[in-house]
Coordinates of C-alpha atoms in Angstrom, one line a residue:
Chain A
X1173 CA 140.9 49.9 24.2
X1174 CA 141.9 53.5 24.7
X1175 CA 143.3 55.3 21.7
X1176 CA 145.5 58.1 22.8
X1177 CA 145.2 61.1 20.5
X1178 CA 146.6 64.5 20.2
X1179 CA 150.2 63.4 19.8
X1180 CA 150.7 64.4 16.2
X1181 CA 153.8 62.9 14.8
X1182 CA 155.4 62.1 18.2
X1183 CA 157.3 58.9 18.2
X1184 CA 155.9 56.0 20.2
X1185 CA 158.8 54.8 22.4
X1186 CA 156.8 52.0 24.2
X1187 CA 153.9 50.3 22.7
X1188 CA 152.2 47.7 24.8
X1189 CA 149.6 45.8 22.6
X1190 CA 147.4 43.2 24.2
X1191 CA 150.0 42.2 26.7
X1192 CA 148.8 39.2 28.6
X1193 CA 150.5 37.1 31.2
X1194 CA 148.8 34.0 32.5
X1195 CA 150.2 31.8 35.3
X1196 CA 147.8 28.8 35.0
X1197 CA 144.4 30.1 35.8
X1198 CA 145.7 33.4 37.2
X1199 CA 145.9 36.3 34.8
X1200 CA 148.5 38.8 36.1
X1201 CA 148.2 41.0 33.1
X1202 CA 145.1 41.1 30.9
X1203 CA 145.4 42.6 27.4
X1204 CA 147.4 45.5 28.7
X1205 CA 147.6 48.3 26.2
X1206 CA 149.3 51.7 26.5
X1207 CA 151.6 53.9 24.5
X1208 CA 154.5 56.0 25.9
X1209 CA 155.6 58.8 23.5
X1210 CA 159.1 60.3 23.3
X1211 CA 159.5 62.9 26.0
X1212 CA 156.7 61.6 28.2
X1213 CA 157.1 61.2 31.9
X1214 CA 154.6 58.4 32.0
X1215 CA 153.1 57.2 35.3
X1216 CA 152.1 53.6 35.6
X1217 CA 149.8 53.6 38.5
X1218 CA 148.1 50.8 40.3
X1219 CA 147.7 49.3 43.8
X1220 CA 150.0 46.6 45.0
X1221 CA 149.5 43.4 43.1
X1222 CA 147.7 45.1 40.2
X1223 CA 150.1 43.8 37.6
X1224 CA 152.6 46.7 37.3
X1225 CA 155.8 44.7 37.9
X1226 CA 154.6 41.8 35.6
X1227 CA 153.9 44.3 32.8
X1228 CA 157.3 46.0 33.4
X1229 CA 158.9 42.5 33.4
X1230 CA 157.4 42.0 29.9
X1231 CA 158.7 45.5 28.8
X1232 CA 162.2 44.6 30.0
X1233 CA 162.2 41.1 28.4
X1234 CA 162.2 39.3 31.7
X1235 CA 158.8 37.8 31.4
X1236 CA 157.5 36.3 28.2
X1237 CA 154.0 37.5 27.3
X1238 CA 151.4 34.7 27.0
X1239 CA 149.8 36.9 24.3
X1240 CA 150.4 40.4 22.8
X1241 CA 153.5 42.2 22.1
X1242 CA 155.9 45.0 23.2
X1243 CA 157.5 47.4 20.8
X1244 CA 160.3 49.5 22.0
X1245 CA 161.3 52.4 19.7
X1246 CA 159.0 51.0 17.1
X1247 CA 161.1 47.8 16.8
X1248 CA 159.4 44.5 16.2
X1249 CA 159.3 42.1 19.2
X1250 CA 162.0 40.0 17.7
X1251 CA 164.3 43.0 18.1
X1252 CA 163.4 43.7 21.7
X1253 CA 166.9 43.2 23.0
X1254 CA 168.2 45.8 20.5
X1255 CA 165.6 48.2 22.0
X1256 CA 166.6 47.3 25.5
X1257 CA 170.2 48.4 24.8
X1258 CA 168.7 51.9 24.7
X1259 CA 166.8 51.5 27.9
X1260 CA 167.8 51.9 31.5
X1261 CA 165.5 49.9 33.7
X1262 CA 165.1 48.7 37.3
X1263 CA 162.4 46.4 38.4
X1264 CA 161.3 45.9 42.0
X1265 CA 164.2 46.4 44.5
X1266 CA 167.4 47.3 42.8
X1267 CA 169.5 44.1 42.6
X1268 CA 173.3 44.2 42.8
X1269 CA 176.1 42.1 44.2
X1270 CA 176.1 42.5 48.0
X1271 CA 179.9 41.8 48.4
X1272 CA 180.9 44.4 45.8
X1273 CA 181.0 48.2 46.5
X1274 CA 178.6 50.5 44.7
X1275 CA 181.4 51.5 42.4
X1276 CA 182.6 47.9 41.7
X1277 CA 179.0 46.9 41.0
X1278 CA 178.8 49.5 38.3
X1279 CA 182.2 48.5 37.0
X1280 CA 181.3 44.8 36.8
X1281 CA 177.8 45.4 35.4
X1282 CA 179.2 48.1 33.2
X1283 CA 180.5 45.3 31.0
X1284 CA 176.9 44.9 29.9
X1285 CA 177.1 48.4 28.4
X1286 CA 179.7 48.6 25.7
X1287 CA 181.9 51.6 25.5
X1288 CA 181.6 52.9 29.1
X1289 CA 184.5 54.7 30.7
X1290 CA 185.5 54.6 34.4
X1291 CA 184.9 58.3 34.5
X1292 CA 181.3 57.7 33.5
X1293 CA 180.8 55.6 36.5
X1294 CA 182.2 58.2 38.9
X1295 CA 180.0 60.8 37.1
X1296 CA 176.7 58.9 37.6
X1297 CA 177.6 58.2 41.2
X1298 CA 178.1 61.9 41.7
X1299 CA 174.8 62.6 40.0
X1300 CA 172.8 60.4 42.4
X1301 CA 174.9 61.7 45.3
X1302 CA 176.4 58.4 46.1
X1303 CA 180.1 59.3 45.6
X1304 CA 180.7 59.4 49.3
X1305 CA 179.6 55.8 49.8
X1306 CA 180.8 54.5 46.4
X1307 CA 183.4 52.2 48.0
X1308 CA 181.1 50.8 50.6
X1309 CA 179.7 47.3 50.0
X1310 CA 176.2 47.3 48.5
X1311 CA 175.1 44.8 51.2
X1312 CA 175.7 47.6 53.8
X1313 CA 173.7 50.2 51.9
X1314 CA 170.4 51.6 53.3
X1315 CA 167.3 51.1 51.1
X1316 CA 167.6 54.8 49.9
X1317 CA 171.3 54.2 48.9
X1318 CA 170.3 51.1 47.1
X1319 CA 167.6 53.0 45.2
X1320 CA 170.2 55.6 44.3
X1321 CA 172.6 53.0 43.0
X1322 CA 169.7 51.6 41.0
X1323 CA 169.1 54.9 39.4
X1324 CA 172.9 55.4 38.7
X1325 CA 172.8 52.0 36.9
X1326 CA 169.9 53.1 34.7
X1327 CA 171.8 56.3 33.8
X1328 CA 175.1 54.6 33.1
X1329 CA 174.9 54.3 29.4
X1330 CA 172.9 57.5 28.9
X1331 CA 169.7 55.7 27.7
X1332 CA 166.9 57.3 25.7
X1333 CA 164.3 55.6 27.9
X1334 CA 164.2 55.0 31.6
X1335 CA 161.8 52.4 33.1
X1336 CA 161.8 52.8 36.9
X1337 CA 159.7 50.5 39.0
X1338 CA 158.8 52.2 42.4
X1339 CA 162.0 54.3 42.3
X1340 CA 161.3 56.2 45.6
X1341 CA 160.7 53.1 47.6
X1342 CA 162.6 53.4 50.9
X1343 CA 163.6 57.0 50.3
X1344 CA 163.0 59.6 53.0
X1345 CA 161.0 62.7 52.0
X1346 CA 164.1 64.6 51.1
X1347 CA 165.3 61.8 49.0
X1348 CA 161.9 61.6 47.2
X1349 CA 162.2 65.2 46.4
X1350 CA 165.7 64.8 45.0
X1351 CA 164.6 61.9 42.8
X1352 CA 161.7 63.9 41.6
X1353 CA 164.0 66.8 40.6
X1354 CA 166.4 64.4 39.0
X1355 CA 163.6 62.9 36.9
X1356 CA 162.3 66.3 35.9
X1357 CA 165.8 67.4 34.8
X1358 CA 166.3 64.2 32.8
X1359 CA 162.9 64.8 31.1
X1360 CA 164.0 68.3 30.3
X1361 CA 167.0 66.8 28.4
X1362 CA 164.6 64.8 26.3
X1363 CA 164.6 61.5 28.1
X1364 CA 161.5 59.5 28.1
X1365 CA 160.6 58.1 31.5
X1366 CA 158.1 55.5 32.7
X1367 CA 157.6 55.4 36.4
X1368 CA 155.6 52.7 38.1
X1369 CA 154.2 53.5 41.5
X1370 CA 151.4 53.0 43.8
X1371 CA 151.9 56.5 45.2
X1372 CA 149.4 58.9 43.7
X1373 CA 151.1 62.1 44.8
X1374 CA 154.4 60.9 43.3
X1375 CA 152.9 60.3 39.9
X1376 CA 150.8 63.5 40.1
X1377 CA 153.8 65.7 40.8
X1378 CA 156.1 64.2 38.2
X1379 CA 154.2 62.7 35.4
X1380 CA 152.3 64.3 32.5
X1381 CA 150.6 61.1 31.3
X1382 CA 149.6 57.9 32.9
X1383 CA 148.0 54.6 32.7
X1384 CA 146.1 53.1 35.6
X1385 CA 146.1 49.3 36.0
X1386 CA 144.0 47.3 38.3
X1387 CA 143.5 43.5 38.5
X1388 CA 145.8 43.2 35.5
X1389 CA 143.8 45.5 33.3
X1390 CA 144.4 49.0 32.2
X1391 CA 141.4 51.0 33.3
X1392 CA 142.5 54.4 32.2
X1393 CA 145.2 56.0 30.1
X1394 CA 145.8 59.6 29.2
X1395 CA 146.9 63.0 30.3
X1396 CA 146.7 63.5 34.1
X1397 CA 144.8 66.8 33.6
X1398 CA 142.2 65.1 31.4
X1399 CA 141.9 62.2 33.7
X1400 CA 141.1 64.5 36.6
X1401 CA 138.6 66.4 34.4
X1402 CA 136.9 63.2 33.4
X1403 CA 136.5 62.4 37.1
X1404 CA 135.0 65.7 37.9
X1405 CA 131.7 65.4 39.8
X1406 CA 128.7 67.7 39.9
X1407 CA 127.2 67.6 43.4
X1408 CA 123.5 68.4 43.7
X1409 CA 121.5 69.0 46.8
X1410 CA 117.8 68.6 46.3
X1411 CA 114.7 67.6 48.4
X1412 CA 113.7 65.0 45.7
X1413 CA 116.9 63.0 45.2
X1414 CA 115.2 59.8 43.8
X1415 CA 113.4 61.7 41.1
X1416 CA 116.4 63.7 40.3
X1417 CA 118.6 60.6 40.1
X1418 CA 116.0 58.9 37.8
X1419 CA 116.0 61.9 35.5
X1420 CA 119.7 62.5 35.4
X1421 CA 120.5 58.8 34.6
X1422 CA 118.7 59.3 31.3
X1423 CA 120.5 62.6 30.5
X1424 CA 123.2 62.7 27.8
X1425 CA 126.7 63.2 29.1
X1426 CA 126.0 61.7 32.5
X1427 CA 128.1 58.7 33.2
X1428 CA 126.8 57.8 36.6
X1429 CA 124.7 59.0 39.5
X1430 CA 125.3 58.1 43.0
X1431 CA 123.4 59.0 46.2
X1432 CA 125.6 60.5 48.9
X1433 CA 124.6 61.4 52.4
X1434 CA 124.1 65.1 51.5
X1435 CA 124.3 65.2 47.7
X1436 CA 123.7 63.4 44.5
X1437 CA 127.1 62.8 43.0
X1438 CA 126.9 63.1 39.2
X1439 CA 129.8 61.9 37.0
X1440 CA 129.6 64.4 34.2
X1441 CA 131.8 67.0 32.6
X1442 CA 131.6 70.4 34.4
X1443 CA 130.4 72.0 31.2
X1444 CA 127.2 70.1 31.5
X1445 CA 126.2 71.7 34.8
X1446 CA 123.9 74.2 33.2
X1447 CA 122.1 71.5 31.2
X1448 CA 121.7 69.5 34.3
X1449 CA 120.3 72.4 36.3
X1450 CA 117.9 73.3 33.5
X1451 CA 116.7 69.7 33.2
X1452 CA 116.0 69.4 36.9
X1453 CA 114.2 72.8 37.1
X1454 CA 112.2 72.0 34.0
X1455 CA 111.0 68.8 35.6
X1456 CA 110.0 70.7 38.7
X1457 CA 112.7 69.3 40.9
X1458 CA 114.1 72.0 43.2
X1459 CA 117.8 72.5 43.1
X1460 CA 119.0 73.7 46.5
X1461 CA 122.6 73.6 45.6
X1462 CA 124.7 72.6 42.5
X1463 CA 128.5 72.7 42.6
X1464 CA 131.3 71.4 40.6
X1465 CA 133.8 69.2 42.6
X1466 CA 137.2 69.3 40.8
X1467 CA 138.8 66.0 41.2
X1468 CA 142.3 65.3 42.4
X1469 CA 144.2 62.4 41.0
X1470 CA 143.3 60.5 44.1
X1471 CA 139.6 61.1 43.5
X1472 CA 140.0 60.0 39.9
X1473 CA 141.9 56.9 40.9
X1474 CA 139.5 56.0 43.6
X1475 CA 136.6 56.5 41.2
X1476 CA 138.3 54.5 38.5
X1477 CA 139.2 51.6 40.8
X1478 CA 135.8 51.6 42.4
X1479 CA 134.1 51.5 39.0
X1480 CA 136.6 49.1 37.4
X1481 CA 135.4 50.8 34.2
X1482 CA 137.7 51.9 31.5
X1483 CA 137.8 55.6 31.0
X1484 CA 138.9 57.1 27.7
X1485 CA 140.5 60.4 27.9
X1486 CA 142.3 62.7 25.6
X1487 CA 146.0 62.7 25.9
Chain B
X406 CA 170.4 66.1 43.5
X407 CA 168.8 69.3 42.7
X408 CA 172.1 71.0 42.7
X409 CA 173.5 68.4 40.4
X410 CA 171.3 69.2 37.4
X411 CA 173.9 71.1 35.5
X412 CA 176.5 68.4 36.2
X413 CA 174.1 65.8 35.0
X414 CA 173.5 67.6 31.8
X415 CA 177.2 67.7 31.1
X416 CA 177.8 64.1 31.9
X417 CA 175.0 62.7 29.9
X418 CA 176.0 64.8 27.0
X419 CA 179.5 63.4 27.1
X420 CA 178.7 59.8 27.7
X421 CA 178.9 57.2 25.0
X422 CA 175.6 56.1 23.6
X423 CA 176.1 52.5 22.7
X424 CA 173.5 50.9 20.5
X425 CA 174.8 47.4 20.7
X426 CA 174.6 44.8 23.5
X427 CA 177.5 43.2 25.3
X428 CA 179.8 40.8 23.6
X429 CA 180.6 37.3 24.9
X430 CA 184.1 38.6 25.9
X431 CA 182.6 41.4 27.9
X432 CA 180.2 39.0 29.7
X433 CA 183.1 36.7 30.5
X434 CA 184.9 39.7 32.0
X435 CA 181.8 40.5 34.1
X436 CA 181.7 36.9 35.3
X437 CA 185.4 36.9 36.1
X438 CA 185.1 40.1 38.0
X439 CA 182.1 38.7 40.0
X440 CA 184.0 35.5 40.8
X441 CA 187.4 37.0 41.6
X442 CA 186.1 39.6 44.0
X443 CA 183.9 37.2 45.9
X444 CA 185.3 36.1 49.4
X445 CA 184.0 32.6 48.9
X446 CA 186.2 32.2 45.8
X447 CA 189.3 33.3 47.7
X448 CA 188.5 31.0 50.6
X449 CA 187.9 28.0 48.3
X450 CA 191.1 28.6 46.4
X451 CA 192.9 29.1 49.7
X452 CA 191.5 25.8 51.0
X453 CA 192.7 24.1 47.9
X454 CA 196.2 25.5 48.3
X455 CA 196.5 25.0 52.0
X456 CA 194.6 21.7 52.0
X457 CA 196.8 20.0 49.5
X458 CA 200.1 21.5 50.8
X459 CA 198.9 20.8 54.3
X460 CA 198.0 17.2 53.6
X461 CA 201.3 16.5 51.9
X462 CA 203.2 18.2 54.7
X463 CA 201.2 16.3 57.4
X464 CA 201.8 12.9 55.9
X465 CA 205.5 13.8 55.5
X466 CA 205.7 14.8 59.2
X467 CA 204.1 11.6 60.2
X468 CA 206.2 9.4 58.0
X469 CA 209.4 11.3 58.8
X470 CA 208.9 10.1 62.5
X471 CA 208.9 6.5 61.3
X472 CA 211.9 4.5 60.3
X473 CA 210.7 4.4 56.7
X474 CA 211.9 7.9 55.8
X475 CA 214.0 7.0 52.8
X476 CA 211.0 5.7 51.0
X477 CA 209.0 8.7 52.1
X478 CA 211.3 11.2 50.6
X479 CA 210.8 9.6 47.2
X480 CA 207.1 10.0 47.6
X481 CA 207.5 13.7 48.3
X482 CA 209.9 14.7 45.5
X483 CA 209.5 14.8 41.8
X484 CA 208.1 13.1 39.9
X485 CA 206.2 10.8 42.3
X486 CA 204.9 13.7 44.3
X487 CA 203.0 15.0 41.3
X488 CA 201.0 11.7 41.0
X489 CA 200.3 11.8 44.7
X490 CA 199.3 15.5 44.4
X491 CA 196.8 14.7 41.7
X492 CA 195.3 12.0 43.8
X493 CA 194.6 14.6 46.5
X494 CA 193.3 17.2 43.9
X495 CA 190.9 14.6 42.6
X496 CA 189.4 14.2 46.1
X497 CA 189.3 17.9 47.3
X498 CA 189.0 19.7 44.0
X499 CA 185.5 18.4 42.9
X500 CA 184.0 19.5 46.3
X501 CA 185.4 23.0 46.0
X502 CA 184.4 23.5 42.3
X503 CA 180.9 22.2 43.0
X504 CA 180.4 24.8 45.7
X505 CA 181.9 27.5 43.5
X506 CA 179.9 26.7 40.4
X507 CA 176.6 26.3 42.2
X508 CA 177.2 29.6 44.1
X509 CA 178.1 31.4 40.9
X510 CA 175.0 30.2 39.1
X511 CA 172.4 30.2 41.9
X512 CA 173.4 33.5 43.6
X513 CA 172.2 35.5 40.6
X514 CA 168.7 34.2 41.3
X515 CA 168.8 34.7 45.1
X516 CA 170.3 38.2 44.8
X517 CA 168.0 39.1 41.9
X518 CA 170.9 40.2 39.8
X519 CA 169.7 38.0 37.0
X520 CA 167.0 40.7 36.5
X521 CA 169.7 43.4 36.2
X522 CA 171.7 41.3 33.7
X523 CA 168.8 40.0 31.5
X524 CA 166.9 43.3 31.7
X525 CA 169.9 45.1 30.1
X526 CA 169.0 43.4 26.8
X527 CA 171.9 41.0 26.8
X528 CA 171.6 37.7 25.0
X529 CA 170.5 35.0 27.5
X530 CA 172.5 32.3 25.7
X531 CA 175.6 34.5 25.7
X532 CA 175.1 35.3 29.4
X533 CA 174.8 31.6 30.3
X534 CA 177.8 30.6 28.1
X535 CA 179.9 33.3 29.7
X536 CA 179.0 32.0 33.1
X537 CA 179.8 28.4 32.0
X538 CA 183.1 29.3 30.4
X539 CA 184.2 31.2 33.6
X540 CA 183.2 28.1 35.6
X541 CA 185.3 26.0 33.3
X542 CA 188.3 28.4 33.7
X543 CA 187.8 28.3 37.5
X544 CA 187.8 24.5 37.5
X545 CA 191.1 24.5 35.6
X546 CA 192.5 27.1 38.0
X547 CA 191.5 25.0 40.9
X548 CA 193.5 22.1 39.4
X549 CA 196.5 24.3 38.7
X550 CA 196.3 25.8 42.3
X551 CA 196.4 22.3 43.7
X552 CA 199.4 21.4 41.5
X553 CA 201.2 24.6 42.4
X554 CA 200.6 23.8 46.1
X555 CA 202.0 20.3 45.5
X556 CA 205.1 21.7 43.9
X557 CA 205.7 24.2 46.7
X558 CA 205.1 21.6 49.4
X559 CA 207.6 19.2 47.6
X560 CA 210.2 21.9 47.3
X561 CA 210.0 22.7 51.0
X562 CA 210.2 19.0 51.9
X563 CA 213.1 18.6 49.5
X564 CA 214.9 21.5 51.1
X565 CA 214.3 20.1 54.6
X566 CA 215.7 16.8 53.4
X567 CA 218.8 18.6 52.1
X568 CA 218.0 17.8 48.5
X569 CA 218.6 20.4 45.8
X570 CA 216.1 21.0 43.0
X571 CA 215.6 17.8 41.2
X572 CA 215.6 18.4 37.4
X573 CA 216.7 15.0 36.1
X574 CA 213.1 13.8 35.8
X575 CA 212.2 16.7 33.4
X576 CA 212.0 15.1 29.9
X577 CA 209.7 15.7 27.0
X578 CA 207.8 12.6 27.9
X579 CA 207.4 13.5 31.6
X580 CA 206.2 17.0 30.7
X581 CA 203.7 15.4 28.2
X582 CA 202.5 13.2 31.0
X583 CA 202.2 16.1 33.4
X584 CA 200.2 18.1 30.7
X585 CA 197.9 15.1 30.2
X586 CA 197.3 14.7 33.9
X587 CA 196.4 18.4 34.1
X588 CA 194.0 18.1 31.2
X589 CA 192.4 14.9 32.6
X590 CA 192.1 16.3 36.1
X591 CA 190.7 19.6 34.9
X592 CA 188.2 17.9 32.7
X593 CA 186.8 15.9 35.7
X594 CA 186.8 19.1 37.6
X595 CA 184.8 20.8 34.8
X596 CA 182.3 17.9 34.9
X597 CA 181.6 18.3 38.6
X598 CA 181.5 22.1 38.2
X599 CA 179.0 21.7 35.4
X600 CA 176.9 19.4 37.6
X601 CA 176.7 22.0 40.4
X602 CA 176.2 24.8 37.8
X603 CA 173.4 23.1 35.9
X604 CA 171.5 22.0 39.0
X605 CA 171.7 25.4 40.5
X606 CA 170.5 27.0 37.3
X607 CA 167.6 24.5 36.8
X608 CA 166.5 24.7 40.4
X609 CA 167.5 28.4 41.0
X610 CA 169.1 27.2 44.2
X611 CA 172.7 27.2 45.4
X612 CA 172.0 24.6 48.0
X613 CA 170.4 22.2 45.5
X614 CA 173.5 22.6 43.2
X615 CA 175.9 21.8 46.0
X616 CA 173.7 18.9 47.4
X617 CA 173.4 17.2 44.0
X618 CA 177.1 17.5 43.2
X619 CA 178.4 16.2 46.5
X620 CA 175.6 13.7 46.6
X621 CA 176.8 12.2 43.3
X622 CA 180.4 12.1 44.6
X623 CA 179.2 10.1 47.5
X624 CA 176.7 7.9 45.8
X625 CA 178.8 7.4 42.7
X626 CA 181.1 4.7 44.1
X627 CA 178.2 3.0 45.9
X628 CA 176.2 2.8 42.6
X629 CA 179.3 1.4 40.9
X630 CA 179.6 -1.3 43.5
X631 CA 175.9 -2.2 43.3
X632 CA 176.0 -2.3 39.5
X633 CA 179.1 -4.5 39.8
X634 CA 177.0 -7.2 41.4
X635 CA 174.6 -7.3 38.4
X636 CA 176.9 -9.5 36.3
X637 CA 176.9 -9.0 32.5
X638 CA 174.1 -6.4 32.6
X639 CA 176.1 -4.5 35.2
X640 CA 179.2 -4.5 33.0
X641 CA 177.3 -3.0 30.2
X642 CA 175.8 -0.1 32.1
X643 CA 178.8 0.7 34.4
X644 CA 180.5 2.2 31.3
X645 CA 178.0 5.1 31.6
X646 CA 178.3 5.7 35.3
X647 CA 180.0 8.9 36.3
X648 CA 182.4 7.4 38.8
X649 CA 183.6 4.7 36.4
X650 CA 184.6 7.4 33.9
X651 CA 186.1 9.9 36.3
X652 CA 188.2 7.1 37.9
X653 CA 189.5 6.3 34.4
X654 CA 190.5 9.9 33.8
X655 CA 192.2 10.1 37.2
X656 CA 194.2 7.1 36.1
X657 CA 192.9 4.9 38.9
X658 CA 191.2 2.4 36.8
X659 CA 192.4 0.7 33.6
X660 CA 192.4 -2.5 31.8
X661 CA 189.7 -5.0 30.8
X662 CA 186.1 -4.0 31.4
X663 CA 187.0 -0.3 32.1
X664 CA 186.2 2.3 29.5
X665 CA 189.2 3.8 27.7
X666 CA 190.3 7.4 28.4
X667 CA 188.8 8.8 25.2
X668 CA 185.5 6.9 25.9
X669 CA 185.5 8.2 29.4
X670 CA 186.1 11.7 28.2
X671 CA 183.4 11.4 25.5
X672 CA 180.8 10.1 28.1
X673 CA 181.5 12.9 30.6
X674 CA 181.6 15.4 27.7
X675 CA 178.2 14.2 26.6
X676 CA 176.8 14.7 30.1
X677 CA 178.3 18.2 30.3
X678 CA 176.9 19.1 26.9
X679 CA 173.4 17.7 27.8
X680 CA 173.4 19.5 31.1
X681 CA 174.4 22.8 29.5
X682 CA 171.9 22.5 26.8
X683 CA 169.1 21.7 29.3
X684 CA 170.0 24.8 31.3
X685 CA 170.3 26.9 28.1
X686 CA 166.8 25.8 27.0
X687 CA 165.3 26.5 30.4
X688 CA 167.1 29.9 30.7
X689 CA 165.9 31.0 27.3
X690 CA 162.3 30.1 28.0
X691 CA 162.2 31.0 31.7
X692 CA 160.4 34.0 33.1
X693 CA 162.8 35.8 35.3
X694 CA 160.6 36.0 38.4
X695 CA 159.4 39.3 39.7
X696 CA 158.9 38.8 43.4

């Protein structure tokens, strides 16, 4: 289990603890653990079918965990519904009544959110730039418009926490940028946001922390910068790669050594490059080239999903 | 949206920040809004109104061309027309309410809107109860629509026959009987609505709800006939068959061997309650599928 640290007294807004969902023999979510703190823009990253939607279903009270628990705003699981009243969430494709207009959908479903005014509905439609199509039937909306209405729905009662499952699905590049700006502006106002996505660049550009899920298991959690740093590689060109690999495998701080076509790829913090160099030279292994390869989130993700090994990083 | 940031900051600051979840009354309002704005609802209510008025008008037209017109006029004016109207309502109404109830319950699954509702933190039992209460209200409204259509058709026929508004039949007892017929007819309608509703909820399918409801309407009389051939054993169990009890409440069956009205209402009420509890238990425990 990862233990995020460095958060001081920040309030945990979502705590997933050992969340497991089994469908017969199939385990859709396997002891999922992560924490989202107040003010986070938290990315929930994983390939399609990794267990993201099942986990979000458990967060939103749609799916009962086979094991484990969810705490929203520190409330015990028995009070999950109370917590959900402070959450705006969409899961999978936004679901509304196709025969009602966007505005009428928000009016009807607005009954689920006590104390809303008609003006508020118009305001959120304006916010997501859907006012011009507010009286068009939802069934006639494009995918992008449906996503916008979904976001409008989540904002309707001014929630403290937004849980958005693939919020940019179906949006064109301009729409994706708009949503990104909207999310950033919401975060500036103190909203906590969890975004699930399989799009690395989307998470990288918006989020400050993330959890990576694969095969129903969380394989990494922490700050994006730290995750990238943890995936930094030291690439070494040498005429004696086998000897070098044997030596480096035994070295402290080296997580893994792989033979590439031109380089030995060493998973180790960039600060250990001098130590590695010294060790090789001391053993009489010539070092033709040694360079630090700074990882992108994509590198980190590919490395994580290839290893299927949990990485603990500072948050 | 970039340009909207300042607007957004203003609106979020002004919005209410409710901590509670929706009340039962709010959920009923949601269900009513869903139902009343749906084209299917309007079509079904239109069919009820036009169907009953049309049937009464058509039979009047056919009989008015015969030499038996004086008898026919009595059938189309108060109070006899009300009894005839309820006969037609008992035939058309259940079909319409089965379709309406199954669609109301099953569509939330097919459209995925059940995710939106449950994911808002609303109590599942309240959400289901609100849907059921709205269905029951719609079933009553279907009965009243049929009755209204009967009254309008009768007034038109009365006017064509040169008869003024007949009020002599309006007595306390007659109004009491009319009220009782409305209650009985609505109750049977609620039963069939509940059947479509429960089946659609359990199977998450509109089609299954409609098929089961209409299937029972068709098979009910056949089962009753078959059970009738089973002698004493058949007499014991036909008291529990749906058709035997709905026919009693429609006033079509009475006397020795038939269940009394209260027994019929209790039996159907038991079926309604059992079905509702079944869907409630399932809905409480069910994972809302994430496709």
